[in-house]
mmCIF file of C-alpha atoms in Angstrom:
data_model
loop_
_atom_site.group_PDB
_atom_site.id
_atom_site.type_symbol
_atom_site.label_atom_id
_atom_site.label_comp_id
_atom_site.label_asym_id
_atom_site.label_seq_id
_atom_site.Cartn_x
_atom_site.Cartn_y
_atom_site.Cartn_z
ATOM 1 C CA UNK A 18 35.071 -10.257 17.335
ATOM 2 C CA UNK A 19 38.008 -9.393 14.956
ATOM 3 C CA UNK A 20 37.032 -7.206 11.982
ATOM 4 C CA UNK A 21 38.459 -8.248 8.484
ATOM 5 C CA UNK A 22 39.354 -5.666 6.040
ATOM 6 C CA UNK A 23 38.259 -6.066 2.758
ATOM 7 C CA UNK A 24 40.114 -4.843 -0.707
ATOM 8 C CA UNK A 25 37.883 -4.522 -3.561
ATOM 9 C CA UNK A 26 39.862 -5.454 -6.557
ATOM 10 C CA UNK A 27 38.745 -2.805 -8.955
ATOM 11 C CA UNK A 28 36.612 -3.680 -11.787
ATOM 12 C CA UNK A 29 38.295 -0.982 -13.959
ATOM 13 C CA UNK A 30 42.222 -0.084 -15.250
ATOM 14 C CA UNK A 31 42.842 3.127 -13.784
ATOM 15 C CA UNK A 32 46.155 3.436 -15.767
ATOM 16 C CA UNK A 33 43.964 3.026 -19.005
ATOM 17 C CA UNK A 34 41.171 5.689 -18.312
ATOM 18 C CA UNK A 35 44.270 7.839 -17.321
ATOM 19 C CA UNK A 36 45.809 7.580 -20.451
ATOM 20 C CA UNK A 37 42.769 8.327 -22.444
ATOM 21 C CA UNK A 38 43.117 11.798 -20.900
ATOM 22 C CA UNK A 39 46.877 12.807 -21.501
ATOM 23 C CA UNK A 40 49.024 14.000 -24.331
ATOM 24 C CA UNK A 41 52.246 14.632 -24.775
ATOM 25 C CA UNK A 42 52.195 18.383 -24.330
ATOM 26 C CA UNK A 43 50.262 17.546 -20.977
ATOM 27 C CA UNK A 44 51.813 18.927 -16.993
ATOM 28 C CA UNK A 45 50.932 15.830 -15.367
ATOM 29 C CA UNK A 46 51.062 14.961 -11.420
ATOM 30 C CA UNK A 47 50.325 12.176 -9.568
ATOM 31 C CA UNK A 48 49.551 12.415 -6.053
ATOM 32 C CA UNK A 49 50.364 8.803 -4.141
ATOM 33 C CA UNK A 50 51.695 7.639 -0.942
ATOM 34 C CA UNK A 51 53.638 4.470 -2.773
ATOM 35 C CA UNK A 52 56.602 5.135 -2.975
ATOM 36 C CA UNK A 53 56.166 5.789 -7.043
ATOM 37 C CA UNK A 54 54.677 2.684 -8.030
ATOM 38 C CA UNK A 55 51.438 3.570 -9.426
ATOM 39 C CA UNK A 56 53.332 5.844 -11.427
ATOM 40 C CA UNK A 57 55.543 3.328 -12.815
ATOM 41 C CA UNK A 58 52.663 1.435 -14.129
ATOM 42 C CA UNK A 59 51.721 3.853 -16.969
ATOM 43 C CA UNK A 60 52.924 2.579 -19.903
ATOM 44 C CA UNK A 61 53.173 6.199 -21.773
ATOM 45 C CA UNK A 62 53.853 9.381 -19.665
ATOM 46 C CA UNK A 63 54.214 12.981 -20.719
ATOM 47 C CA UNK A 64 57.507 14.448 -20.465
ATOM 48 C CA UNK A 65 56.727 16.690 -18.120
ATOM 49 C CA UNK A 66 55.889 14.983 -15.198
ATOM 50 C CA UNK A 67 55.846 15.017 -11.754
ATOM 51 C CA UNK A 68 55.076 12.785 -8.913
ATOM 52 C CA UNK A 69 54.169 14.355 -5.301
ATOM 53 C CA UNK A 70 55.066 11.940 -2.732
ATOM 54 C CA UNK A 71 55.426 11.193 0.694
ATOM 55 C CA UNK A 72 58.305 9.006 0.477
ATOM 56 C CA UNK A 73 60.317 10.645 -2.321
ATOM 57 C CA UNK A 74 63.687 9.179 -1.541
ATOM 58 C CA UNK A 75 61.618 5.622 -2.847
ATOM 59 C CA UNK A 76 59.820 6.809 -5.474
ATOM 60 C CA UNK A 77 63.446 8.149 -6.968
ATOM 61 C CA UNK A 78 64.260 4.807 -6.978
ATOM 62 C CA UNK A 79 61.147 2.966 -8.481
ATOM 63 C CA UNK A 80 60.831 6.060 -10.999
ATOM 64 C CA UNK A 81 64.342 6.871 -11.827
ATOM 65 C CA UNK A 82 64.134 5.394 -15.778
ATOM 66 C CA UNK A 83 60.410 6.971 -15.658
ATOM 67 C CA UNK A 84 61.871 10.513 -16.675
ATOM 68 C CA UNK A 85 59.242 11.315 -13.935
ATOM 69 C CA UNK A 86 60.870 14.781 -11.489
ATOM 70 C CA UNK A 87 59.820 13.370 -7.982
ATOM 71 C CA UNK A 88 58.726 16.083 -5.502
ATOM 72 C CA UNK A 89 56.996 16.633 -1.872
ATOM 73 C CA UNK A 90 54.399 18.374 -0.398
ATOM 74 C CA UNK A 91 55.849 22.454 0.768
ATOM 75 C CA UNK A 92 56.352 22.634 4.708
ATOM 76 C CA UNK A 93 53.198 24.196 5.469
ATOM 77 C CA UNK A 94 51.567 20.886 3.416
ATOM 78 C CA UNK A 95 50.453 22.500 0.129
ATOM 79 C CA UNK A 96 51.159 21.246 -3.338
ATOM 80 C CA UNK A 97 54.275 22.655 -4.784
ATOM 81 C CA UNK A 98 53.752 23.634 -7.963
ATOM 82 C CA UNK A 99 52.350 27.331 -9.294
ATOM 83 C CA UNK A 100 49.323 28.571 -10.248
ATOM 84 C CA UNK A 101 47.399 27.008 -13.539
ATOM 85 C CA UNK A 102 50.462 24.603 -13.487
ATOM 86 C CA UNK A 103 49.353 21.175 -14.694
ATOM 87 C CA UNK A 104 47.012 19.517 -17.091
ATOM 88 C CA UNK A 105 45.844 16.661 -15.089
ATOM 89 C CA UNK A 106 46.344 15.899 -11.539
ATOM 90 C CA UNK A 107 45.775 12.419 -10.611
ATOM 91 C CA UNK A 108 45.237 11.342 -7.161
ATOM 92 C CA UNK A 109 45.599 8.026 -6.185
ATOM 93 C CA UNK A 110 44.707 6.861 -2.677
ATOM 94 C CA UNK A 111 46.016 10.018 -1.112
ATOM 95 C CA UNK A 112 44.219 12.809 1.427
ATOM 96 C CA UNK A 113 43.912 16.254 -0.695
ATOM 97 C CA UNK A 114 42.939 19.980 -0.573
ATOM 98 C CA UNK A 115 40.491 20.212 -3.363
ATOM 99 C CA UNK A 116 41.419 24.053 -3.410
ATOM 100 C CA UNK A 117 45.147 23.270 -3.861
ATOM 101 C CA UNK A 118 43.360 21.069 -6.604
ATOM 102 C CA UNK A 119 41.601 23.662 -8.349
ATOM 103 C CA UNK A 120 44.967 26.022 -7.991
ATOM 104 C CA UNK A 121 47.165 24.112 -9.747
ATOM 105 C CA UNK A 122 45.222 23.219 -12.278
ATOM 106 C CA UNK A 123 45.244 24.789 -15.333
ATOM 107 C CA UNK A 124 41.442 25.560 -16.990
ATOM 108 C CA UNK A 125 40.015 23.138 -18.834
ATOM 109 C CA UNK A 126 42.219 20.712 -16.634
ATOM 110 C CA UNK A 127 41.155 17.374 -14.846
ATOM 111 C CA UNK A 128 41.353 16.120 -11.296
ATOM 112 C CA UNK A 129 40.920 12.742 -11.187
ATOM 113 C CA UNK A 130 40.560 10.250 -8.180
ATOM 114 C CA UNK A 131 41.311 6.849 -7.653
ATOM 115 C CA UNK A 132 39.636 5.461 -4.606
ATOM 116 C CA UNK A 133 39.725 1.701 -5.353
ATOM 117 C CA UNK A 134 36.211 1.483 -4.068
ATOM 118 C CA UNK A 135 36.308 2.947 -0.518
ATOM 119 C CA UNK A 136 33.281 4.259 1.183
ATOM 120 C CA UNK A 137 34.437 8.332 0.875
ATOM 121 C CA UNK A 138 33.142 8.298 -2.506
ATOM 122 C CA UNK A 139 29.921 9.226 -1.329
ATOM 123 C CA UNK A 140 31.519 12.492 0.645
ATOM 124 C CA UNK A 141 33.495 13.049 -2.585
ATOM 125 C CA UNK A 142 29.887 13.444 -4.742
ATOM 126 C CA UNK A 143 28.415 15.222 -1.655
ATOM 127 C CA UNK A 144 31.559 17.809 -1.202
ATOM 128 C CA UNK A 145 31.654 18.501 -4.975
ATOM 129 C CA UNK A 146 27.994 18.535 -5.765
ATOM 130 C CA UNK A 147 28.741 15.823 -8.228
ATOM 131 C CA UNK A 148 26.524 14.739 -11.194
ATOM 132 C CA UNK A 149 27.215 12.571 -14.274
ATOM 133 C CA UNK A 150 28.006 14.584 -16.937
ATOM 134 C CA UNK A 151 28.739 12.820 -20.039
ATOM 135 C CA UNK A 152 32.139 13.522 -22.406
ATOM 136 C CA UNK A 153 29.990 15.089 -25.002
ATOM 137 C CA UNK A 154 28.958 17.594 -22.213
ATOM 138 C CA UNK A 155 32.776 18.411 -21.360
ATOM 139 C CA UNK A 156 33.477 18.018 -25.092
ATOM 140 C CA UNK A 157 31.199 20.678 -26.047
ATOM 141 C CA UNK A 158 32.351 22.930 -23.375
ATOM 142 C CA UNK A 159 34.050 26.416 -25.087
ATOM 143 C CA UNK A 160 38.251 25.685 -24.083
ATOM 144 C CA UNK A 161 37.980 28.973 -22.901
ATOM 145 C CA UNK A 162 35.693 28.172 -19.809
ATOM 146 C CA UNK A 163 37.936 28.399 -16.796
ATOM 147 C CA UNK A 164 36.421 25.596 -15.595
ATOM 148 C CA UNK A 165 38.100 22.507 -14.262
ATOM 149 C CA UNK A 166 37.098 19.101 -14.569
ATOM 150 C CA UNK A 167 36.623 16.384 -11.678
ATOM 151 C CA UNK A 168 37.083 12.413 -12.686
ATOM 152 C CA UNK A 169 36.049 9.984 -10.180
ATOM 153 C CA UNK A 170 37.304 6.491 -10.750
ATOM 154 C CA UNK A 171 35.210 3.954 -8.223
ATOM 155 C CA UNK A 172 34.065 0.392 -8.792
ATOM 156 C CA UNK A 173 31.391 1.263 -6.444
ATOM 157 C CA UNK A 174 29.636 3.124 -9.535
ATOM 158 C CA UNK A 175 28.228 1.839 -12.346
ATOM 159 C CA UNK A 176 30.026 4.294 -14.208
ATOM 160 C CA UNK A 177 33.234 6.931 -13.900
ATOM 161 C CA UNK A 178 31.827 10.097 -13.062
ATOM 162 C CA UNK A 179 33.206 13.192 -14.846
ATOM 163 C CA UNK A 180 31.464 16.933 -13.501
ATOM 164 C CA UNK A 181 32.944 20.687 -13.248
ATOM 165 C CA UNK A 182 35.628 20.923 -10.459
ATOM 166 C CA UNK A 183 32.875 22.832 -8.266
ATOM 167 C CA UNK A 184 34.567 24.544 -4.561
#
C-alpha cells in the first residue's frame, strides 16, 4: 500500500521562544535549508546576523530587507564562522555537527533545534544525554561557566527541553 506522510503542525511558535532568547548585542545564525524563509519570519532580529544556507542565492532574495549577511557551509562542509563566534545558533530542520555546534558557540551560548515533531528527537536526547533542566537552573548558572546550552523545540514533548550542550 502507499504510505502517507504526515506533518505535525506544531503546537508551539518557534519564532516566539526564539525571541525570548536574543538581544540586540546577540551573533545570531540560523541554520535552514529554505531558502531564508524561516528567517524572514522573526519579527525582531539582531543586527548581526547571519543565515547559513544551502540555497543562498534565494535566501538573498527573501532576506535582502532582513539586514540578515547570507552565507554557506565551507567546502569541506563545516560552519563558517570562528571560534566562540555567535550567541545563539538556531537550527531549523537542517542535518548538523553538534561539534561545529559547540565551536562556534560562544559560552554561555544556546543551540537550539527546531524539529517540527519528527521522530529524531529521541536520538537528539539520547546523543546529548538530555534532561530537563529548568531556566532557573541555567539562570543560576555563574556566566563564567564555559558551558553551552542545548534548546530543543518539539511538539512531541510536553515541554521545550533546555540542558548543557554535552559532546
Amino acid at each position: 500500500g502507499e504510505e502517507l506522510m504526515q506533518q505535525t503542525i506544531p503546537s508551539y511558535e518557534p519564532h516566539r521562544i526564539i525571541e525570548d532568547y536574543l538581544n540586540e548585542e546577540n551573533h545570531l545564525a540560523v541554520i535552514s535549508v529554505d531558502g531564508g524563509n524561516f528567517t524572514s519570519q522573526f519579527e525582531k532580529l539582531p543586527p548581526i546576523t547571519y543565515s547559513v544556507e544551502l540555497n543562498p542565492t534565494k535566501a538573498r532574495e527573501t532576506l535582502e530587507e532582513k539586514g540578515v549577511k547570507v552565507t554557506t557551509f565551507t567546502s569541506q562542509g563545516k560552519m563558517p564562522f570562528k571560534d566562540e563566534k555567535l550567541d545563539v545558533v538556531v537550527n531549523e530542520l537542517s542535518n548538523y555537527d553538534k561539534f561545529e555546534m559547540y565551536r562556534i558557540l560562544k559560552p554561555g551560548g544556546y543551540l537550539v533545534v527546531d524539529q517540527l515533531g519528527s521522530d529524531n528527537y529521541k536520538e537528539i536526547i539520547n546523543s546529548y544525554n538530555l534532561t530537563n533542566i529548568s531556566n532557573k537552573a541555567i539562570e543560576s548558572t555563574p556566566p563564567d561557566t564555559p558551558t553551552r546550552y542545548f534548546l530543543f523545540l518539539s511538539n512531541k514533548l510536553s515541554s521545550n527541553i533546555i540542558s548543557p550542550l554535552v559532546l
